[in-house]
């Protein structure tokens, strides 16, 4: 059965015949899923609420080539209803859900709670804002939650930490997805993976994100992150321009590239703290720029970095710091670090190449 959902009514066409019936807003037997008309926010909220309480009813399918504009929050911090159901899937095709330019209140787009499972297919999540602080400007995934993104984009969101995504002890899986141009005032411009969270990313990119303090692309705190065939590039922060790994966390990069990130220290990767481990397999760290030290990798305070068939080359002012802290990584002869008074250029200057 194909279900088309509008505000207040549903039209269902059964089989190939012309039989048409007007049904209640969301019938309990909607195993064929729910189709929400373009920019019908009321219907979208109804569909999410129904999926939260009725598992195995099929995906929520949004209109192709459409933008769904959220003008006000559904609850205190979220544009759409919180995800509590064990099987909620939202799919589109060149489809965007965003906080509308006319919105006057701050809110993120989506929030997955403990026990919730949300899958997004071919969607763009953008312009969420928690400018006064908070986590996950685009999407927050709480402890015990599961968030999966397939061929999706998280773009131009902002928050206190986890500008694009905040995985706070849950499971986050990204497949051929992009996290770009997000901003955090403190840490994790693109993604924050915290509180024993588990993150996997296969394909796609983590790019052009900015943090006001640490972890421009990814801030991994007490978490486990695995990235394969991923490009981490053009991210900016004070420490850990591309990736910052801290407090006994684990990062594994396979067949990935970390390049052209900028920071005061640890421009490509910053690894800090006893038990913090970074493993690179067939990966490259190149053309990253630090204002002070650790152009490619900054490995401090008992952290461990392992390179397997990987290269750390052509970073400025050095490839790895402190010297000798990363086995198999060497710095060019005559490398001289800039003075400690050097400052990180403003974001506008960085993008303009100044």
Tab-separated table of N, CA, C and O in Angstrom, residues 249-313:
chain	number	residue	atom	x	y	z
A	249	UNK	N	40.993	7.852	24.062
A	249	UNK	CA	40.160	7.491	22.913
A	249	UNK	C	40.972	6.776	21.839
A	249	UNK	O	42.200	6.740	21.884
A	250	UNK	N	40.254	6.234	20.866
A	250	UNK	CA	40.877	5.483	19.779
A	250	UNK	C	40.370	5.987	18.435
A	250	UNK	O	39.161	6.111	18.231
A	251	UNK	N	41.299	6.290	17.538
A	251	UNK	CA	40.965	6.633	16.157
A	251	UNK	C	41.728	5.694	15.230
A	251	UNK	O	42.932	5.487	15.399
A	252	UNK	N	41.033	5.135	14.262
A	252	UNK	CA	41.665	4.293	13.251
A	252	UNK	C	41.293	4.828	11.876
A	252	UNK	O	40.100	4.955	11.549
A	253	UNK	N	42.297	5.162	11.083
A	253	UNK	CA	42.106	5.626	9.716
A	253	UNK	C	42.633	4.587	8.747
A	253	UNK	O	43.760	4.119	8.894
A	254	UNK	N	41.826	4.230	7.774
A	254	UNK	CA	42.236	3.270	6.759
A	254	UNK	C	41.933	3.860	5.381
A	254	UNK	O	40.808	4.327	5.134
A	255	UNK	N	42.943	3.847	4.516
A	255	UNK	CA	42.780	4.333	3.143
A	255	UNK	C	42.144	5.722	3.121
A	255	UNK	O	41.259	6.016	2.301
A	256	UNK	N	42.587	6.575	4.023
A	256	UNK	CA	42.010	7.906	4.171
A	256	UNK	C	43.083	8.976	4.012
A	256	UNK	O	44.283	8.699	4.062
A	257	UNK	N	42.648	10.215	3.831
A	257	UNK	CA	43.559	11.341	3.655
A	257	UNK	C	43.193	12.457	4.618
A	257	UNK	O	42.019	12.830	4.738
A	258	UNK	N	44.221	12.986	5.306
A	258	UNK	CA	44.061	14.156	6.177
A	258	UNK	C	44.930	15.250	5.571
A	258	UNK	O	46.153	15.167	5.613
A	259	UNK	N	44.305	16.291	5.015
A	259	UNK	CA	45.098	17.256	4.275
A	259	UNK	C	44.513	18.665	4.356
A	259	UNK	O	43.310	18.853	4.512
A	260	UNK	N	45.434	19.632	4.285
A	260	UNK	CA	45.087	21.040	4.155
A	260	UNK	C	44.222	21.548	5.301
A	260	UNK	O	43.366	22.425	5.132
A	261	UNK	N	44.422	20.988	6.497
A	261	UNK	CA	43.780	21.500	7.696
A	261	UNK	C	44.701	22.523	8.358
A	261	UNK	O	45.914	22.516	8.142
A	262	UNK	N	44.144	23.400	9.184
A	262	UNK	CA	44.903	24.483	9.790
A	262	UNK	C	44.623	24.537	11.289
A	262	UNK	O	43.473	24.391	11.719
A	263	UNK	N	45.681	24.747	12.091
A	263	UNK	CA	45.530	24.920	13.536
A	263	UNK	C	46.745	25.641	14.083
A	263	UNK	O	47.772	25.756	13.409
A	264	UNK	N	46.660	26.111	15.311
A	264	UNK	CA	47.852	26.628	15.982
A	264	UNK	C	48.822	25.473	16.227
A	264	UNK	O	50.021	25.590	15.988
A	265	UNK	N	48.304	24.336	16.685
A	265	UNK	CA	49.140	23.151	16.878
A	265	UNK	C	48.334	21.907	16.528
A	265	UNK	O	47.125	21.857	16.730
A	266	UNK	N	49.054	20.899	15.987
A	266	UNK	CA	48.371	19.678	15.577
A	266	UNK	C	47.375	19.925	14.465
A	266	UNK	O	46.188	19.616	14.588
A	267	UNK	N	47.881	20.457	13.349
A	267	UNK	CA	46.963	20.866	12.278
A	267	UNK	C	46.231	19.680	11.650
A	267	UNK	O	45.028	19.750	11.416
A	268	UNK	N	46.961	18.593	11.369
A	268	UNK	CA	46.306	17.421	10.800
A	268	UNK	C	45.602	16.611	11.868
A	268	UNK	O	44.383	16.459	11.866
A	269	UNK	N	46.401	16.106	12.826
A	269	UNK	CA	45.878	15.280	13.910
A	269	UNK	C	46.557	15.687	15.214
A	269	UNK	O	47.780	15.841	15.264
A	270	UNK	N	45.778	15.823	16.273
A	270	UNK	CA	46.312	16.020	17.618
A	270	UNK	C	45.902	14.834	18.472
A	270	UNK	O	44.705	14.518	18.573
A	271	UNK	N	46.902	14.145	19.055
A	271	UNK	CA	46.646	12.981	19.904
A	271	UNK	C	47.199	13.286	21.288
A	271	UNK	O	48.388	13.528	21.452
A	272	UNK	N	46.321	13.255	22.300
A	272	UNK	CA	46.740	13.723	23.626
A	272	UNK	C	46.259	12.789	24.726
A	272	UNK	O	45.096	12.398	24.750
A	273	UNK	N	47.166	12.430	25.622
A	273	UNK	CA	46.796	11.709	26.830
A	273	UNK	C	47.161	10.250	26.796
A	273	UNK	O	47.104	9.586	25.764
A	274	UNK	N	47.557	9.737	27.958
A	274	UNK	CA	47.905	8.321	28.085
A	274	UNK	C	46.735	7.440	27.677
A	274	UNK	O	45.591	7.656	28.089
A	275	UNK	N	47.012	6.461	26.845
A	275	UNK	CA	45.971	5.565	26.360
A	275	UNK	C	45.267	6.035	25.115
A	275	UNK	O	44.459	5.302	24.539
A	276	UNK	N	45.565	7.258	24.675
A	276	UNK	CA	44.974	7.750	23.422
A	276	UNK	C	45.770	7.177	22.255
A	276	UNK	O	46.984	7.352	22.183
A	277	UNK	N	45.090	6.503	21.342
A	277	UNK	CA	45.789	5.830	20.248
A	277	UNK	C	45.204	6.237	18.897
A	277	UNK	O	43.987	6.344	18.740
A	278	UNK	N	46.104	6.467	17.955
A	278	UNK	CA	45.731	6.745	16.568
A	278	UNK	C	46.485	5.762	15.690
A	278	UNK	O	47.712	5.640	15.789
A	279	UNK	N	45.760	5.069	14.835
A	279	UNK	CA	46.362	4.105	13.916
A	279	UNK	C	46.006	4.499	12.492
A	279	UNK	O	44.828	4.702	12.177
A	280	UNK	N	47.023	4.622	11.660
A	280	UNK	CA	46.816	4.941	10.246
A	280	UNK	C	47.280	3.761	9.401
A	280	UNK	O	48.420	3.306	9.533
A	281	UNK	N	46.397	3.278	8.555
A	281	UNK	CA	46.693	2.162	7.662
A	281	UNK	C	46.470	2.627	6.227
A	281	UNK	O	45.366	3.061	5.873
A	282	UNK	N	47.521	2.590	5.423
A	282	UNK	CA	47.452	3.016	4.024
A	282	UNK	C	46.786	4.385	3.900
A	282	UNK	O	45.921	4.609	3.048
A	283	UNK	N	47.196	5.289	4.761
A	283	UNK	CA	46.613	6.629	4.791
A	283	UNK	C	47.702	7.688	4.659
A	283	UNK	O	48.888	7.406	4.811
A	284	UNK	N	47.288	8.923	4.384
A	284	UNK	CA	48.227	10.013	4.160
A	284	UNK	C	47.819	11.242	4.958
A	284	UNK	O	46.637	11.608	4.984
A	285	UNK	N	48.822	11.873	5.593
A	285	UNK	CA	48.639	13.152	6.274
A	285	UNK	C	49.555	14.144	5.572
A	285	UNK	O	50.780	14.027	5.654
A	286	UNK	N	48.977	15.108	4.863
A	286	UNK	CA	49.816	15.947	4.014
A	286	UNK	C	49.259	17.363	3.861
A	286	UNK	O	48.042	17.585	3.929
A	287	UNK	N	50.187	18.322	3.678
A	287	UNK	CA	49.866	19.714	3.370
A	287	UNK	C	48.989	20.384	4.431
A	287	UNK	O	48.177	21.269	4.142
A	288	UNK	N	49.125	19.947	5.681
A	288	UNK	CA	48.467	20.621	6.794
A	288	UNK	C	49.403	21.700	7.336
A	288	UNK	O	50.623	21.577	7.245
A	289	UNK	N	48.843	22.750	7.924
A	289	UNK	CA	49.652	23.876	8.372
A	289	UNK	C	49.355	24.229	9.820
A	289	UNK	O	48.209	24.567	10.161
A	290	UNK	N	50.399	24.159	10.664
A	290	UNK	CA	50.291	24.597	12.050
A	290	UNK	C	50.982	25.939	12.217
A	290	UNK	O	52.048	26.169	11.640
A	291	UNK	N	50.417	26.810	13.023
A	291	UNK	CA	51.041	28.092	13.297
A	291	UNK	C	52.267	27.895	14.197
A	291	UNK	O	53.306	28.540	14.008
A	292	UNK	N	52.176	26.962	15.146
A	292	UNK	CA	53.300	26.703	16.050
A	292	UNK	C	54.022	25.399	15.728
A	292	UNK	O	55.131	25.406	15.235
A	293	UNK	N	53.375	24.267	16.004
A	293	UNK	CA	54.072	22.992	15.857
A	293	UNK	C	53.075	21.863	15.590
A	293	UNK	O	51.877	22.006	15.818
A	294	UNK	N	53.598	20.747	15.106
A	294	UNK	CA	52.734	19.622	14.787
A	294	UNK	C	51.916	19.873	13.539
A	294	UNK	O	50.693	19.717	13.536
A	295	UNK	N	52.612	20.224	12.454
A	295	UNK	CA	51.894	20.481	11.211
A	295	UNK	C	51.086	19.282	10.757
A	295	UNK	O	49.926	19.410	10.375
A	296	UNK	N	51.704	18.110	10.789
A	296	UNK	CA	50.992	16.888	10.412
A	296	UNK	C	50.321	16.242	11.601
A	296	UNK	O	49.100	16.118	11.655
A	297	UNK	N	51.157	15.821	12.588
A	297	UNK	CA	50.635	15.135	13.781
A	297	UNK	C	51.306	15.707	15.025
A	297	UNK	O	52.531	15.833	15.080
A	298	UNK	N	50.513	16.035	16.031
A	298	UNK	CA	51.009	16.403	17.349
A	298	UNK	C	50.656	15.262	18.299
A	298	UNK	O	49.475	14.974	18.507
A	299	UNK	N	51.677	14.593	18.846
A	299	UNK	CA	51.458	13.433	19.720
A	299	UNK	C	52.043	13.743	21.095
A	299	UNK	O	53.245	13.810	21.266
A	300	UNK	N	51.186	13.928	22.087
A	300	UNK	CA	51.634	14.419	23.390
A	300	UNK	C	51.167	13.535	24.545
A	300	UNK	O	50.210	12.775	24.427
A	301	UNK	N	51.887	13.712	25.671
A	301	UNK	CA	51.473	13.182	26.980
A	301	UNK	C	51.134	11.700	26.959
A	301	UNK	O	50.105	11.265	27.472
A	302	UNK	N	52.025	10.908	26.379
A	302	UNK	CA	51.851	9.461	26.433
A	302	UNK	C	50.957	8.872	25.370
A	302	UNK	O	50.651	7.675	25.406
A	303	UNK	N	50.513	9.671	24.424
A	303	UNK	CA	49.706	9.130	23.335
A	303	UNK	C	50.524	8.243	22.410
A	303	UNK	O	51.753	8.316	22.376
A	304	UNK	N	49.846	7.405	21.664
A	304	UNK	CA	50.530	6.477	20.756
A	304	UNK	C	49.959	6.615	19.354
A	304	UNK	O	48.739	6.543	19.150
A	305	UNK	N	50.844	6.814	18.373
A	305	UNK	CA	50.452	6.879	16.969
A	305	UNK	C	51.214	5.811	16.210
A	305	UNK	O	52.442	5.710	16.309
A	306	UNK	N	50.501	4.996	15.445
A	306	UNK	CA	51.102	3.919	14.670
A	306	UNK	C	50.836	4.145	13.190
A	306	UNK	O	49.678	4.326	12.780
A	307	UNK	N	51.898	4.122	12.400
A	307	UNK	CA	51.780	4.268	10.950
A	307	UNK	C	52.044	2.926	10.288
A	307	UNK	O	53.099	2.327	10.486
A	308	UNK	N	51.095	2.442	9.509
A	308	UNK	CA	51.250	1.206	8.764
A	308	UNK	C	51.022	1.507	7.287
A	308	UNK	O	49.901	1.864	6.880
A	309	UNK	N	52.100	1.405	6.502
A	309	UNK	CA	52.028	1.726	5.073
A	309	UNK	C	51.389	3.093	4.858
A	309	UNK	O	50.590	3.288	3.930
A	310	UNK	N	51.729	4.041	5.720
A	310	UNK	CA	51.149	5.370	5.672
A	310	UNK	C	52.247	6.425	5.581
A	310	UNK	O	53.400	6.177	5.946
A	311	UNK	N	51.882	7.633	5.126
A	311	UNK	CA	52.864	8.695	4.948
A	311	UNK	C	52.390	9.969	5.638
A	311	UNK	O	51.211	10.340	5.548
A	312	UNK	N	53.351	10.643	6.295
A	312	UNK	CA	53.109	11.973	6.866
A	312	UNK	C	54.148	12.882	6.217
A	312	UNK	O	55.316	12.892	6.600
A	313	UNK	N	53.719	13.647	5.207
A	313	UNK	CA	54.678	14.379	4.367
A	313	UNK	C	54.157	15.767	4.012
A	313	UNK	O	52.944	16.014	3.990
